[in-house]
Short mmCIF file of N, CA and C in Angstrom, two decimals:
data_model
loop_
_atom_site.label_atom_id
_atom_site.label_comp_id
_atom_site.label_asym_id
_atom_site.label_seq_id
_atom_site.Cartn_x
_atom_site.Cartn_y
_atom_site.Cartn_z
N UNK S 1 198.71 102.66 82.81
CA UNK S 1 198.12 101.83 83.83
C UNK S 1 198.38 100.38 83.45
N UNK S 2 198.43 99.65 84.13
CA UNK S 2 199.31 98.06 84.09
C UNK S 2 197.68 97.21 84.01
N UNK S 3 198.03 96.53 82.67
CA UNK S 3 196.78 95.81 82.52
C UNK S 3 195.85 95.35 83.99
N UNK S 4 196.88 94.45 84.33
CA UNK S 4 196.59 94.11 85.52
C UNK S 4 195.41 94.56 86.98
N UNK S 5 196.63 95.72 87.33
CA UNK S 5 195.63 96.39 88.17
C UNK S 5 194.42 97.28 87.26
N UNK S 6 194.55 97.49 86.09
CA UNK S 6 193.35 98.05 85.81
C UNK S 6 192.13 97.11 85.75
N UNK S 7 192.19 96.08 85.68
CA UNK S 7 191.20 95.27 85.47
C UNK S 7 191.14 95.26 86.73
N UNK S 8 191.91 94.68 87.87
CA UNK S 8 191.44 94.75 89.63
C UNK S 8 190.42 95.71 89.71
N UNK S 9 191.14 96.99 89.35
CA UNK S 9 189.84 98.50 89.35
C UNK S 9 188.65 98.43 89.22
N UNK S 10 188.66 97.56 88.03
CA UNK S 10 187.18 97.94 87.18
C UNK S 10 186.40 96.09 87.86
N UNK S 11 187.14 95.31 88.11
CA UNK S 11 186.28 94.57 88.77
C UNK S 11 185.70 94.96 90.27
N UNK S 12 186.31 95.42 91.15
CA UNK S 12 186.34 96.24 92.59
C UNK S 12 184.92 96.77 92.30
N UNK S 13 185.05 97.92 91.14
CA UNK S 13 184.17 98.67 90.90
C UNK S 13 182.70 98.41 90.44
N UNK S 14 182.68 97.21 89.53
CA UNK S 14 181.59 96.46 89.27
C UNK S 14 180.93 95.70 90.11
N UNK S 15 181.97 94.80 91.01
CA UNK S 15 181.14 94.32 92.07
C UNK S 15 181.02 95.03 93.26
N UNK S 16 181.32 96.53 93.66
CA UNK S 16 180.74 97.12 94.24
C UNK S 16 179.42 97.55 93.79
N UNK S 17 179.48 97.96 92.82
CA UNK S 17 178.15 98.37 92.27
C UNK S 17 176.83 97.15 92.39
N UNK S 18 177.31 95.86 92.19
CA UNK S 18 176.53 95.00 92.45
C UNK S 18 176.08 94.29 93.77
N UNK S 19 176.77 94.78 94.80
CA UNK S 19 176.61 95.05 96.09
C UNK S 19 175.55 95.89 96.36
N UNK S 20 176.05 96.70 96.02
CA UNK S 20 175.07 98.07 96.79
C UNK S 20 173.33 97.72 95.77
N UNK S 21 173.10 97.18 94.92
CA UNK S 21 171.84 97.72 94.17
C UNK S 21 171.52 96.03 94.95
N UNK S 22 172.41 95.08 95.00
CA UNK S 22 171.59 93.76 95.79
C UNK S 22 171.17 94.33 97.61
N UNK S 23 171.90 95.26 97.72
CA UNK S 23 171.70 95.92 99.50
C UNK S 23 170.04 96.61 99.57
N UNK S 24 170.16 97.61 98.48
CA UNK S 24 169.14 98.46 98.10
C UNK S 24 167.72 97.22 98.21
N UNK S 25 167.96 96.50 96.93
CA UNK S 25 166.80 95.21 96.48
C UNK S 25 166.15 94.64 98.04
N UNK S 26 167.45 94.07 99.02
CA UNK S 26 166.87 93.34 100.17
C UNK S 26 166.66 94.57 101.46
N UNK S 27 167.10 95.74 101.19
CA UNK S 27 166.81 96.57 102.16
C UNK S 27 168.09 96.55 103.48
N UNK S 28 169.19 95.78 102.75
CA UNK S 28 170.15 95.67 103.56
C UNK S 28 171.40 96.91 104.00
N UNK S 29 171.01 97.67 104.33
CA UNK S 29 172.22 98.95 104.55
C UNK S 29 173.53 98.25 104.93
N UNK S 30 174.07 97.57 105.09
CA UNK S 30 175.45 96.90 105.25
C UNK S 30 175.90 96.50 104.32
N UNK S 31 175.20 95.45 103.26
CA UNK S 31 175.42 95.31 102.17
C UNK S 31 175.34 96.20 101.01
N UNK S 32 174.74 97.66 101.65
CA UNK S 32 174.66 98.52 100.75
C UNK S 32 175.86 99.40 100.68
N UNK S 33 176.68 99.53 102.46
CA UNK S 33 177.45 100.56 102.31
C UNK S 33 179.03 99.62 101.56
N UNK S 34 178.89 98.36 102.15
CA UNK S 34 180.08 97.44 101.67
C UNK S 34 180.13 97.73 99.94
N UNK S 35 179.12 97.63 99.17
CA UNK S 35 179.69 97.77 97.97
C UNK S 35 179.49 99.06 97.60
N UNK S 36 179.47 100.37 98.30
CA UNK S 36 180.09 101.82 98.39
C UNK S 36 181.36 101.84 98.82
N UNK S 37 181.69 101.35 99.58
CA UNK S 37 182.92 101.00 99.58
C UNK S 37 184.09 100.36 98.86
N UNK S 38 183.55 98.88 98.26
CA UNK S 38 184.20 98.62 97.25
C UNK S 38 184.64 99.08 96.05
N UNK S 39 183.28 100.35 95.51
CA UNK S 39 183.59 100.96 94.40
C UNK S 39 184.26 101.93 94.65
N UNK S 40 184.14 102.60 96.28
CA UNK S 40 185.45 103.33 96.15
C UNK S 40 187.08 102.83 96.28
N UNK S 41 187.10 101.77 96.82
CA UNK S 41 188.42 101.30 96.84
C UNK S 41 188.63 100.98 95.04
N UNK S 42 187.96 100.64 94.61
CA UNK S 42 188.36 100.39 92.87
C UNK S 42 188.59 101.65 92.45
N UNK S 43 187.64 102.64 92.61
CA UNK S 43 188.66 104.42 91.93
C UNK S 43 189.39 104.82 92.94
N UNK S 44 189.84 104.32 94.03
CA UNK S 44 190.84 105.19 94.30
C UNK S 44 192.07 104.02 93.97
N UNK S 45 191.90 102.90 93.44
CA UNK S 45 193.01 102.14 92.76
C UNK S 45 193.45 102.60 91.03
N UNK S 46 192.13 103.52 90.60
CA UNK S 46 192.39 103.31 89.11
C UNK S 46 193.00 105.08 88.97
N UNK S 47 192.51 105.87 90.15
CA UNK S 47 193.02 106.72 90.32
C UNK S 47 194.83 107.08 90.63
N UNK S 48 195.32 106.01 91.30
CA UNK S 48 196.57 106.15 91.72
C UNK S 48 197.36 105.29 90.09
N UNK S 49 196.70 104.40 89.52
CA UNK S 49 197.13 104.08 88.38
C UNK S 49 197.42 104.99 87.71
N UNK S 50 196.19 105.90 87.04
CA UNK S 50 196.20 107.25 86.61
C UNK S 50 197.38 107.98 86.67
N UNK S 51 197.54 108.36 88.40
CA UNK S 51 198.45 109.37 88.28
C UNK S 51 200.10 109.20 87.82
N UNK S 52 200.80 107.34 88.70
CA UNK S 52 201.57 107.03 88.09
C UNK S 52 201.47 107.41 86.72
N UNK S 53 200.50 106.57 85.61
CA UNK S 53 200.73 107.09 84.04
C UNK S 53 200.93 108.56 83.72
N UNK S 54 200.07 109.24 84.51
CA UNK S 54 200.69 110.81 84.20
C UNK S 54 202.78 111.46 84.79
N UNK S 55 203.17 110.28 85.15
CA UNK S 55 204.51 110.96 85.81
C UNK S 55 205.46 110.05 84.65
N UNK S 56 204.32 109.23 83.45
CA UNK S 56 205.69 108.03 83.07
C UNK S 56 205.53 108.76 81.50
N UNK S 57 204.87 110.12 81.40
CA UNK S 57 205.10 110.44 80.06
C UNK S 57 205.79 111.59 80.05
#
């Protein structure tokens, strides 16, 4: 996995997570599903990283 996008991943993924628990806190369901979303766009980025690395060994 390319430094790079792995760190994209794991930031995607963190500030989704920090989305959704600030959505939860104000009772905001939009802001809750947006950073469900974000954390899934970060694993399905660290996921496709993944699989490339599994085809480069």
């Amino acid at each position: 996995m390319s430094a790079d996008e792995k760190t994209q991943a794991k930031t995607e993924q963190a500030k989704g997570k920090v989305k959704e628990a600030a959505g939860r806190v104000v009772g905001n369901e939009r802001l809750t599903a947006e950073g469900r979303a974000e954390q899934a766009k970060g694993d399905v980025r660290q996921a496709k990283e993944n699989v490339k690395d599994a085809f480069k060994r």
